[in-house]
mmCIF file of C-alpha atoms in Angstrom:
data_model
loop_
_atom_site.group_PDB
_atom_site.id
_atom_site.type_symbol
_atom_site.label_atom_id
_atom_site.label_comp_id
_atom_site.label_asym_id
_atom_site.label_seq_id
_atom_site.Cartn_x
_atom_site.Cartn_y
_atom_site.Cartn_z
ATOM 1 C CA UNK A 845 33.386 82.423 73.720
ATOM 2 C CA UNK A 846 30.177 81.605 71.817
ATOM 3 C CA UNK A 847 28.158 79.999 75.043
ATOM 4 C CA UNK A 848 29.655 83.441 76.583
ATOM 5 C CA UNK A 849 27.701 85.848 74.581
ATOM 6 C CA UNK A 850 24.817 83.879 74.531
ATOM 7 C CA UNK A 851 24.804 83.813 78.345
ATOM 8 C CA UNK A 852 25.551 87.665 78.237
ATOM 9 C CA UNK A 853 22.460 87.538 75.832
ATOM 10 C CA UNK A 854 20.129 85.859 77.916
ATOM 11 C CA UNK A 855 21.536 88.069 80.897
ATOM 12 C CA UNK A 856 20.512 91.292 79.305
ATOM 13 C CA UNK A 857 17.089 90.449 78.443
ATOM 14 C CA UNK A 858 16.618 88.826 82.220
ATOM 15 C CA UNK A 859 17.376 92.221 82.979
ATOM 16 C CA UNK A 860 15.285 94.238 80.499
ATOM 17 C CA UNK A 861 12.582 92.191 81.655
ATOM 18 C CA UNK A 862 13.346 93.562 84.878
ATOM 19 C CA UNK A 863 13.411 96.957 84.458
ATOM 20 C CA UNK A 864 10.108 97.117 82.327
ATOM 21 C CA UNK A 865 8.468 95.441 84.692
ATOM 22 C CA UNK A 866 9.714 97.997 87.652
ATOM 23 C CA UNK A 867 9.100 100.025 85.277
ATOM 24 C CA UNK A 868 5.537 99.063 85.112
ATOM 25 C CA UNK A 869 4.815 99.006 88.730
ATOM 26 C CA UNK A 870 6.266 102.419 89.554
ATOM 27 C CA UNK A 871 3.935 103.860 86.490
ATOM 28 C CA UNK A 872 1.077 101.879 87.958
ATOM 29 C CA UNK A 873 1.670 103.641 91.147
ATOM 30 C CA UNK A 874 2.461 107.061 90.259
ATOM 31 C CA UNK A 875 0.195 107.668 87.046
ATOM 32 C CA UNK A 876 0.741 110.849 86.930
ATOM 33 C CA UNK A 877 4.529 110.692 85.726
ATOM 34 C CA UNK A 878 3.253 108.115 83.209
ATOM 35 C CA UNK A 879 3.453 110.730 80.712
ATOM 36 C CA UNK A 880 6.857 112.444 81.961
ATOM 37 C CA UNK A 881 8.314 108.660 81.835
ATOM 38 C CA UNK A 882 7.259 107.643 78.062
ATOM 39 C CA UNK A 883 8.199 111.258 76.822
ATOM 40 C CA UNK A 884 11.574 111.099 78.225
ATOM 41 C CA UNK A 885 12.192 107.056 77.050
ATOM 42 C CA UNK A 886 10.434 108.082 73.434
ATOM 43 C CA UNK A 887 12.812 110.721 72.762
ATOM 44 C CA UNK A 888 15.836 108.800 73.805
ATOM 45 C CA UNK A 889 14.937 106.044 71.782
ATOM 46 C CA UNK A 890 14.135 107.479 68.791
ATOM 47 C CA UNK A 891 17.289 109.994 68.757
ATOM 48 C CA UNK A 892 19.465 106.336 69.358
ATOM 49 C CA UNK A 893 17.500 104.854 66.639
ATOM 50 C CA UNK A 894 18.228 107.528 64.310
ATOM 51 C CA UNK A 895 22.117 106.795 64.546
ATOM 52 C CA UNK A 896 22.509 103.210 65.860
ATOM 53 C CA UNK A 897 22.372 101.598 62.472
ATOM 54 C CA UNK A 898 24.373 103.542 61.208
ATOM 55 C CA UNK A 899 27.260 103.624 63.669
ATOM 56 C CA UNK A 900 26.657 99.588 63.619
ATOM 57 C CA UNK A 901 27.638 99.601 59.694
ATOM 58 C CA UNK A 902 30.679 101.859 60.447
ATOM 59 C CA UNK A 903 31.992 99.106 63.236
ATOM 60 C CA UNK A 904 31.231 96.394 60.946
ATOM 61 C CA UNK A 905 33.516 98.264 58.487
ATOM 62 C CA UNK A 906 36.206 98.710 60.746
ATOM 63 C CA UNK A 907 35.918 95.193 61.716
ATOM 64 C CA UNK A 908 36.081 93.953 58.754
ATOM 65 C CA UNK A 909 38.709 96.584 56.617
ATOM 66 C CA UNK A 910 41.497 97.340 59.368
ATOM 67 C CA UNK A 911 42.738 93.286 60.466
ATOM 68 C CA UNK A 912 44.361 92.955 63.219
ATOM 69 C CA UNK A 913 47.350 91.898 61.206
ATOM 70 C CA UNK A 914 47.636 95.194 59.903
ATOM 71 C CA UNK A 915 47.328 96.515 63.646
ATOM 72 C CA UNK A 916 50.210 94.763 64.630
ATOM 73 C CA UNK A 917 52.219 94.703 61.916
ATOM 74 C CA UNK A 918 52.498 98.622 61.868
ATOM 75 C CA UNK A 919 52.929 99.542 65.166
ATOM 76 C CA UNK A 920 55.413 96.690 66.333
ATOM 77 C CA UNK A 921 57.849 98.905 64.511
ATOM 78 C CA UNK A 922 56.398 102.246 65.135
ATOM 79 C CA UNK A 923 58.297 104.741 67.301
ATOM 80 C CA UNK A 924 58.385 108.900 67.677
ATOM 81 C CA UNK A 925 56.111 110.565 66.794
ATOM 82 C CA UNK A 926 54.591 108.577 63.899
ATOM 83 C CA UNK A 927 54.536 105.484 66.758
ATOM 84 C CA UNK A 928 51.833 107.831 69.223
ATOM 85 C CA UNK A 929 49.809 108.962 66.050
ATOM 86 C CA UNK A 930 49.462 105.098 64.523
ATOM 87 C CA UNK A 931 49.019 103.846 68.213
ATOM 88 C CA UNK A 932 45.898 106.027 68.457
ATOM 89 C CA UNK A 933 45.303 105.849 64.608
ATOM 90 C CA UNK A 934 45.324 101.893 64.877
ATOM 91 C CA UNK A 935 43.248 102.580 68.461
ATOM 92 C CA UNK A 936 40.501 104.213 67.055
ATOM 93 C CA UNK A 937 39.535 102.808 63.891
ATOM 94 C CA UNK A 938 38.601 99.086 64.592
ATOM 95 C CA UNK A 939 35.918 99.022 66.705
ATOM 96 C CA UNK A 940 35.049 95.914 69.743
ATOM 97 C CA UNK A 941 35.033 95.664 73.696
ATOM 98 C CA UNK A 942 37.937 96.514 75.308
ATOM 99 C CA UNK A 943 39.068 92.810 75.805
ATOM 100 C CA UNK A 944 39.127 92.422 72.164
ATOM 101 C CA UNK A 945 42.471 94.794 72.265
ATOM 102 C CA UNK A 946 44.151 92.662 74.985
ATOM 103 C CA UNK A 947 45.498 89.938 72.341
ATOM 104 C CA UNK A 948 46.964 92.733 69.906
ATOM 105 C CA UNK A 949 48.352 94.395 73.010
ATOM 106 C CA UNK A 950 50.052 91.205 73.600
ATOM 107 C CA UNK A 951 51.518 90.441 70.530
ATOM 108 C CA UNK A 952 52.663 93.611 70.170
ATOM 109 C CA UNK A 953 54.678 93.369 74.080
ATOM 110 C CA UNK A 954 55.638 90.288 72.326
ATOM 111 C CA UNK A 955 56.755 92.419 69.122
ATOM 112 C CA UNK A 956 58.698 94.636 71.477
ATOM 113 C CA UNK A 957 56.948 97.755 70.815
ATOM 114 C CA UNK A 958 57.486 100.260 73.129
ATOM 115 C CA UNK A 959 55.327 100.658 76.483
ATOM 116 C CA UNK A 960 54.193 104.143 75.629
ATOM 117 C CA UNK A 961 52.080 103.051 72.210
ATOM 118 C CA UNK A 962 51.164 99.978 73.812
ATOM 119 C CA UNK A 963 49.270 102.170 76.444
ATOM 120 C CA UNK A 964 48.672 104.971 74.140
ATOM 121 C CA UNK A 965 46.964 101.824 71.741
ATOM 122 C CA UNK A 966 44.533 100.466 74.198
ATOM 123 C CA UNK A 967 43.455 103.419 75.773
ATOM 124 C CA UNK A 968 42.457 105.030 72.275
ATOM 125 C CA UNK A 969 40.716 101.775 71.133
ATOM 126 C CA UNK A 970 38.604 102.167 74.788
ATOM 127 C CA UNK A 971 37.954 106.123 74.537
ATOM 128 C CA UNK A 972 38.870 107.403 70.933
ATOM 129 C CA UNK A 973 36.446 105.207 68.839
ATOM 130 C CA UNK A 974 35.058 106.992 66.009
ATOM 131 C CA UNK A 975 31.606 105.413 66.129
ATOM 132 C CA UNK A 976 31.718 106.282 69.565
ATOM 133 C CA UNK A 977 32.305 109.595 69.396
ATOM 134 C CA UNK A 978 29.395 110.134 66.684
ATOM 135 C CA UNK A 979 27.156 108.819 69.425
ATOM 136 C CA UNK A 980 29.137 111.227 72.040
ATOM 137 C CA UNK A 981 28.123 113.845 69.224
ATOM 138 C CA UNK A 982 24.839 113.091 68.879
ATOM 139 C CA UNK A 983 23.756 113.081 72.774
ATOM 140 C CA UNK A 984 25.975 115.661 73.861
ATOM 141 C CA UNK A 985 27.136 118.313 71.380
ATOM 142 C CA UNK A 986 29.896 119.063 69.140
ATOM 143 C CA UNK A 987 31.675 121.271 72.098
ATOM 144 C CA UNK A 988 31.735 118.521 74.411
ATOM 145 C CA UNK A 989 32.660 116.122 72.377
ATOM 146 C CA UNK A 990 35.523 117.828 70.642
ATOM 147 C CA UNK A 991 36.683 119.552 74.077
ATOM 148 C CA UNK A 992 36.690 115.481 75.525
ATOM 149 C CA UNK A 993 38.333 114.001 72.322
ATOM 150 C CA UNK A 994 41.050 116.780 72.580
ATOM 151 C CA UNK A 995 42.213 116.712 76.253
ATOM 152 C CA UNK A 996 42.207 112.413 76.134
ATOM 153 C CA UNK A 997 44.407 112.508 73.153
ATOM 154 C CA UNK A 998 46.807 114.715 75.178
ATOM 155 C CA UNK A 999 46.265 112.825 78.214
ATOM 156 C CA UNK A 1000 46.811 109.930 76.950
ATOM 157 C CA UNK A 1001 49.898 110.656 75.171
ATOM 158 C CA UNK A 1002 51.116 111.843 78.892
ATOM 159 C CA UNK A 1003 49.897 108.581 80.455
ATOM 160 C CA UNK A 1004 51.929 106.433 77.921
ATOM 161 C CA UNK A 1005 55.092 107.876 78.333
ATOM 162 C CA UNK A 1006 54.406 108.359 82.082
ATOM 163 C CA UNK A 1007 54.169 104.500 82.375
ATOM 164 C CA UNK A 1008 56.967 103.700 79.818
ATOM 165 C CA UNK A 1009 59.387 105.509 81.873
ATOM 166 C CA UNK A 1010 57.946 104.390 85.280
ATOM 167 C CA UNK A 1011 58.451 100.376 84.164
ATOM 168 C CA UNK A 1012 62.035 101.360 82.306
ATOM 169 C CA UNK A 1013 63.115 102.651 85.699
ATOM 170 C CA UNK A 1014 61.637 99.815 87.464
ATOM 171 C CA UNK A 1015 63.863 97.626 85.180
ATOM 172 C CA UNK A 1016 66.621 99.244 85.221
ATOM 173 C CA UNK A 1017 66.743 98.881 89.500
ATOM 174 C CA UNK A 1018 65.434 95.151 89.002
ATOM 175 C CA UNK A 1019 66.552 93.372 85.803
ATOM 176 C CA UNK A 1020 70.796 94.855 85.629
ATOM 177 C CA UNK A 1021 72.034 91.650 86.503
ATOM 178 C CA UNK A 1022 69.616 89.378 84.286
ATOM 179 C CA UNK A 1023 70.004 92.073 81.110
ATOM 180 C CA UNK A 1024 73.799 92.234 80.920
ATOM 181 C CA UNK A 1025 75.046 90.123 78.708
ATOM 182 C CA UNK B 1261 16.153 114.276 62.158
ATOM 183 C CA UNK B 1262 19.212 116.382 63.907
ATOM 184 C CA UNK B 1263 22.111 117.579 61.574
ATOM 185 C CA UNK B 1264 24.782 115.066 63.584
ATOM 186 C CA UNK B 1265 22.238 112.280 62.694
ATOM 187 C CA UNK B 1266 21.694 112.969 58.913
ATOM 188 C CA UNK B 1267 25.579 113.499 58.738
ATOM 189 C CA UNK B 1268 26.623 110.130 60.713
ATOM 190 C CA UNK B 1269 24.264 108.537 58.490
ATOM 191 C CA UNK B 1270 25.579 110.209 55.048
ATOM 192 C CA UNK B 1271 29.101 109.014 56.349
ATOM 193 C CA UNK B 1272 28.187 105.776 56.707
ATOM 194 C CA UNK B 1273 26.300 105.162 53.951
ATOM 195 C CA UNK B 1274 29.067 106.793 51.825
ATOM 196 C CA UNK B 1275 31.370 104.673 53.673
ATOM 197 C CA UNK B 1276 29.516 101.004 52.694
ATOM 198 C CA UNK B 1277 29.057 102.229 48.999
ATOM 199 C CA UNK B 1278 33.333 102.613 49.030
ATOM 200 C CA UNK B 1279 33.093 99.221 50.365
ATOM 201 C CA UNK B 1280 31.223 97.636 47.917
ATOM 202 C CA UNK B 1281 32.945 99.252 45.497
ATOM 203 C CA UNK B 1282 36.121 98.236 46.525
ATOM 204 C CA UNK B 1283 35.145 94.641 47.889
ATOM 205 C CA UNK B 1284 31.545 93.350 47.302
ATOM 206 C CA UNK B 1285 32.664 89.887 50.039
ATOM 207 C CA UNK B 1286 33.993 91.765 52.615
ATOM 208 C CA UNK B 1287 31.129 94.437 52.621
ATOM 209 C CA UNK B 1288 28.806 91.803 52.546
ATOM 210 C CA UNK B 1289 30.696 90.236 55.943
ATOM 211 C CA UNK B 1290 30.724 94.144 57.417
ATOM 212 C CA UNK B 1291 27.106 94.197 57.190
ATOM 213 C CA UNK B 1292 27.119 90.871 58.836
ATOM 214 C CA UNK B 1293 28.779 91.630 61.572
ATOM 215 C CA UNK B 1294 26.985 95.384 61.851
ATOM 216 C CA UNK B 1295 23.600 93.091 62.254
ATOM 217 C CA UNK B 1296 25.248 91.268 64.837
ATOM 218 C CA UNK B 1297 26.306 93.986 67.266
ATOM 219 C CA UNK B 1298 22.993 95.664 66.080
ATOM 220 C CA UNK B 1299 20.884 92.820 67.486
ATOM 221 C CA UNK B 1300 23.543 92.303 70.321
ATOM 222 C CA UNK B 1301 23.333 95.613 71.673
ATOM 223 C CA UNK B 1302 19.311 95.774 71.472
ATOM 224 C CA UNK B 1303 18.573 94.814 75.356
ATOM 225 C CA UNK B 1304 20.816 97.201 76.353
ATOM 226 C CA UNK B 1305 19.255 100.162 74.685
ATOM 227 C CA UNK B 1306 16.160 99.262 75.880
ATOM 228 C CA UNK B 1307 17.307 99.057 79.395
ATOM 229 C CA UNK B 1308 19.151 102.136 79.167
ATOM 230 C CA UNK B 1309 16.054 103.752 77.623
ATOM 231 C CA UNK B 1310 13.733 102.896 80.505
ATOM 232 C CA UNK B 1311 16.049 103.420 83.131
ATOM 233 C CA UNK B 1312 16.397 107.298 80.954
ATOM 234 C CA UNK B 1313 12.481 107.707 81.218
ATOM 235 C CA UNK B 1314 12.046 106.862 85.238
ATOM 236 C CA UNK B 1315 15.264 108.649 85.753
ATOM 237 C CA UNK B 1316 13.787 111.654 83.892
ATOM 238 C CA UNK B 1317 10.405 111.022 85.270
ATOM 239 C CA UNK B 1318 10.962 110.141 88.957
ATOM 240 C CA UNK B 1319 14.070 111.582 90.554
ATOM 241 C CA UNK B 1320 13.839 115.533 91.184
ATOM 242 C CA UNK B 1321 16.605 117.217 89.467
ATOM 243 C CA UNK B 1322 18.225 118.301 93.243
ATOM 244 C CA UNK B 1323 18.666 114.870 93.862
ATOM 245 C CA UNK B 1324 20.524 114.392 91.148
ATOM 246 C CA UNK B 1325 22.359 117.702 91.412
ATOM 247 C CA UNK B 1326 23.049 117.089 95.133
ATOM 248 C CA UNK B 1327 25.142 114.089 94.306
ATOM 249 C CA UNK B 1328 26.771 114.836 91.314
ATOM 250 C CA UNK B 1329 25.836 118.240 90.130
ATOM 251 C CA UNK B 1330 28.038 121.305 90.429
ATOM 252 C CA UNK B 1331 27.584 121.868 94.226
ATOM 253 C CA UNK B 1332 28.694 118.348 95.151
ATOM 254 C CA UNK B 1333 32.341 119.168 94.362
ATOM 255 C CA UNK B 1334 34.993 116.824 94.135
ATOM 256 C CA UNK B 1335 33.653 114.406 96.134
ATOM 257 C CA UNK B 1336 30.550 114.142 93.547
ATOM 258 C CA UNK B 1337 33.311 113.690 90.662
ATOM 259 C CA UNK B 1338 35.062 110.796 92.699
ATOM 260 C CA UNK B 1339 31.887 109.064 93.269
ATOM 261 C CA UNK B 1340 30.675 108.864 89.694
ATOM 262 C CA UNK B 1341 33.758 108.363 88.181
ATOM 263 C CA UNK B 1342 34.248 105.284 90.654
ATOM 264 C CA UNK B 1343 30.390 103.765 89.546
ATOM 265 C CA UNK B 1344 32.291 104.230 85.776
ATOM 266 C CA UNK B 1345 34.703 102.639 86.129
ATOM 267 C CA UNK B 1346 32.698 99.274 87.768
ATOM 268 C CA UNK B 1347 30.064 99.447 85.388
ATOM 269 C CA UNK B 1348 30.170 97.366 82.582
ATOM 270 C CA UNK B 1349 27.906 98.536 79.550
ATOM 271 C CA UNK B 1350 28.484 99.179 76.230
ATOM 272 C CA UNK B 1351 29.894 103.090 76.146
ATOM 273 C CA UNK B 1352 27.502 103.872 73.277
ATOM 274 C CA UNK B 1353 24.462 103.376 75.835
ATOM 275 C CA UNK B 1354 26.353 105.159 78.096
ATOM 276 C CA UNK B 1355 26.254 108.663 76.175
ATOM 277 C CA UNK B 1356 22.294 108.988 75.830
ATOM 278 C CA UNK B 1357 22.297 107.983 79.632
ATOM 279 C CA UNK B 1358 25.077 110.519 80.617
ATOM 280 C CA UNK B 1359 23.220 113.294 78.535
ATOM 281 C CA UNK B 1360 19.692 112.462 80.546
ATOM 282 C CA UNK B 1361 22.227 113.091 83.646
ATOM 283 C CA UNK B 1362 23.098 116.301 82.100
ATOM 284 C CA UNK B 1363 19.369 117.219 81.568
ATOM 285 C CA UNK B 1364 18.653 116.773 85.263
ATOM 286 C CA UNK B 1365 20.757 118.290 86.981
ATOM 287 C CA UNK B 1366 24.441 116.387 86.746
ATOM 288 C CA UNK B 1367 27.615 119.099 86.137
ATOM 289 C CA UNK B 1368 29.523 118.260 82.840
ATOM 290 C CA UNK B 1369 32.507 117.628 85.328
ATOM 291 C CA UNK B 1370 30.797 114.777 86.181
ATOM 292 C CA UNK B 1371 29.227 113.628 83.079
ATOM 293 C CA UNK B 1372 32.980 113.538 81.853
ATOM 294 C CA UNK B 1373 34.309 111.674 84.354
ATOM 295 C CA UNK B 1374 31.765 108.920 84.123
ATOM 296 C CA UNK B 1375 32.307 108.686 80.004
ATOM 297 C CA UNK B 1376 35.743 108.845 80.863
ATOM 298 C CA UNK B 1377 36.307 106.196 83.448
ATOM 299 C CA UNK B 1378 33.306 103.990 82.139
ATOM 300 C CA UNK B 1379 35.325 103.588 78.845
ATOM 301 C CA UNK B 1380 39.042 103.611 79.463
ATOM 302 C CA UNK B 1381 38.908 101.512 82.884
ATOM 303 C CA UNK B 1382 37.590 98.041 82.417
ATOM 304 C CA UNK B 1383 36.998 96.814 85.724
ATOM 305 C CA UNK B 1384 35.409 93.402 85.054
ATOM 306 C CA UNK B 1385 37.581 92.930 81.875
ATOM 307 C CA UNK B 1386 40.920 93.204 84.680
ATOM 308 C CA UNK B 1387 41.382 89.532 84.860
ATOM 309 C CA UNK B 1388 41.787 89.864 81.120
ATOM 310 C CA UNK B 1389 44.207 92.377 81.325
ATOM 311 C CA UNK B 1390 46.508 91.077 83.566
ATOM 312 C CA UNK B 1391 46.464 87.956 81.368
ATOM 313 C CA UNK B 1392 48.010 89.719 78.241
ATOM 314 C CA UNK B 1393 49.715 92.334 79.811
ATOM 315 C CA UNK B 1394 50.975 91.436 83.160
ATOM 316 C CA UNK B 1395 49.840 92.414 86.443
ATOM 317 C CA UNK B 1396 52.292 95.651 86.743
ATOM 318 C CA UNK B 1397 51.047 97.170 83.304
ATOM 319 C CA UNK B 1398 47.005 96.444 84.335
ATOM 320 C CA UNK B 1399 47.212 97.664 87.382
ATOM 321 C CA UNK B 1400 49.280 100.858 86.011
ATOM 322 C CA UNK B 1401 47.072 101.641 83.127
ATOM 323 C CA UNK B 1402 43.577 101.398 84.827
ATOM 324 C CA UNK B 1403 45.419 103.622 87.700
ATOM 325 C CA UNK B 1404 46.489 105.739 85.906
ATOM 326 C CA UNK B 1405 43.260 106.290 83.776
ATOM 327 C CA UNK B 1406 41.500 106.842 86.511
ATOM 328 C CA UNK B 1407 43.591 110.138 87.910
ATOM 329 C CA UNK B 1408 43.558 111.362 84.217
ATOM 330 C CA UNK B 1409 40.040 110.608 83.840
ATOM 331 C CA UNK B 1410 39.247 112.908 87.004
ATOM 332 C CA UNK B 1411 41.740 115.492 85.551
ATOM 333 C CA UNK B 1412 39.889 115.585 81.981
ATOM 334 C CA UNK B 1413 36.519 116.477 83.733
ATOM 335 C CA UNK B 1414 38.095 119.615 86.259
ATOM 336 C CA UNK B 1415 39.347 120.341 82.983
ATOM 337 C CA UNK B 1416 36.122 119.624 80.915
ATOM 338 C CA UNK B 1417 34.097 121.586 83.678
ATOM 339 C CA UNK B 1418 36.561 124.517 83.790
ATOM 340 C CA UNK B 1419 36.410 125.077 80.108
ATOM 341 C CA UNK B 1420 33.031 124.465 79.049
#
């Protein structure tokens, strides 16, 4: 995983290099957006400077004070109600890619917690991240961000039952002679 | 400094102090990993930045506004939210650049559906997916997301 990252690492700046120096060139040939370019890139970067250390510190938090453990020791159990609001409780507080989630999703199939906060689970750890949506806040409003937040929640809520009952059925058709006793 | 800045930053700040309070090691390690991601995440910014500035700079605003703005209907929404769900960057870079969309041109329909897609379907991570979850459940979930996805932005766009 280590020599991954560092080959994402060196992949990233083979790229920044890229774009500056496209960058370059197209400035060199059209000065006279030079100064449309820099504004644009200057303002960006110093409204993502203003909250990127900070959001960094809240992941490393997160990281750090919610263990997976904890993540998996809850929700294996979890079911109603309180399962969907811990499934997108546990979702959105520790923070990480996407593929970081696959493990605890497994050892919570594993667990036999149910489908729905399974789903429910990794789709709130890849859209309902609370540094995430501070960033969402920052470059595009409270409305938008609050209107977003609110219809995922509900959507995926829907999408979590909606594939719970889908793979039941599924297994019910498929697995009655395995699954009697 | 905007408001949502000074208040992330008051959160967080308020947030490590509780930390150290509570646990002076596992602060410490927090911080750690914060520098981590912090220096891990730096190339990105900085391509996202530049690719902001010649967006901003070089393509008109009907360009943009053709493909994806409010005129290009669904077939604008599809599009984008198909490029989201492919691309693989880091969704915090992705707001600044979906807001620079907004700015020239791009409908919040499909500003939505890009967040939306970019973040909750993980192409490239698939592989990954299937391997903890099973094919059935991968292929179900990033389906799935990506029909909600489109229905959160007709929603998004009808609303706001």
């Amino acid at each position: 995983m280590k020599g991954k990252q560092k080959k994402g690492m060196v992949r990233d700046y083979i790229l920044l290099g890229l774009v500056f120096v496209i960058a370059i060139l197209l400035i060199t040939f059209f000065p006279d957006k030079k100064d449309e370019v820099i504004n644009a890139s200057w303002n960006f970067l110093v409204e993502m400077l203003w909250i990127l250390p900070a959001v960094m510190i809240l992941l490393g938090l997160f990281t750090v004070f919610v263990p997976k453990k904890t993540v998996v020791k809850y929700l294996g159990k979890a079911s109603g109600i309180k399962g969907v609001s811990l499934a997108i409780l546990f979702g959105a507080l520790p923070t990480g890619p996407l593929y970081v989630a696959f493990p605890i999703a497994a050892s919570l199939l594993k667990k036999g917690a149910s489908i729905s906060n399974i789903v429910i689970f990794l789709s709130a750890w890849a859209c309902i991240k609370i540094p995430q949506e501070m960033v969402e806040l920052q470059f595009l409003g409270a409305k938008f961000m609050f209107t977003r937040l609110a219809l995922t929640i509900i959507f995926v809520v829907i999408m979590g039952i909606f594939i719970e009952k889908l793979i039941a059925k599924e297994e019910d058709v498929s697995l009655i002679p395995t699954k009697c006793p | 400094m905007s408001i949502t800045a000074a208040v992330i930053n008051g959160i967080a700040i308020l947030a490590l102090l509780i930390a150290f309070f509570k646990d002076k090691e596992k602060a410490i390690q927090s911080l750690k990993i914060a520098g981590k991601s912090f220096i891990k995440i730096i190339p990105m910014v900085f391509i996202v930045i530049i690719i902001i500035g010649l967006l901003l700079g070089f393509v008109p605003p009907d360009a943009i506004s053709k493909f994806v703005g409010s005129q290009s209907g669904l077939s604008g929404v599809l599009l984008i939210g198909v490029a989201g769900a492919i691309m693989h960057v880091p969704s915090i870079v992705a707001f600044p650049l979906s807001a620079s969309l907004l700015e020239s041109g791009a409908s919040i329909t499909a500003v939505a559906a890009f967040i939306t897609t970019l973040t909750m379907i993980g192409f490239v991570t698939l592989p990954l997916e299937i391997k903890a979850l099973g094919k059935k459940m991968a292929f179900l979930r990033n389906g799935t997301s990506f029909i909600i996805a489109i229905l959160i932005a007709i929603l998004m766009g009808m609303i706001l």
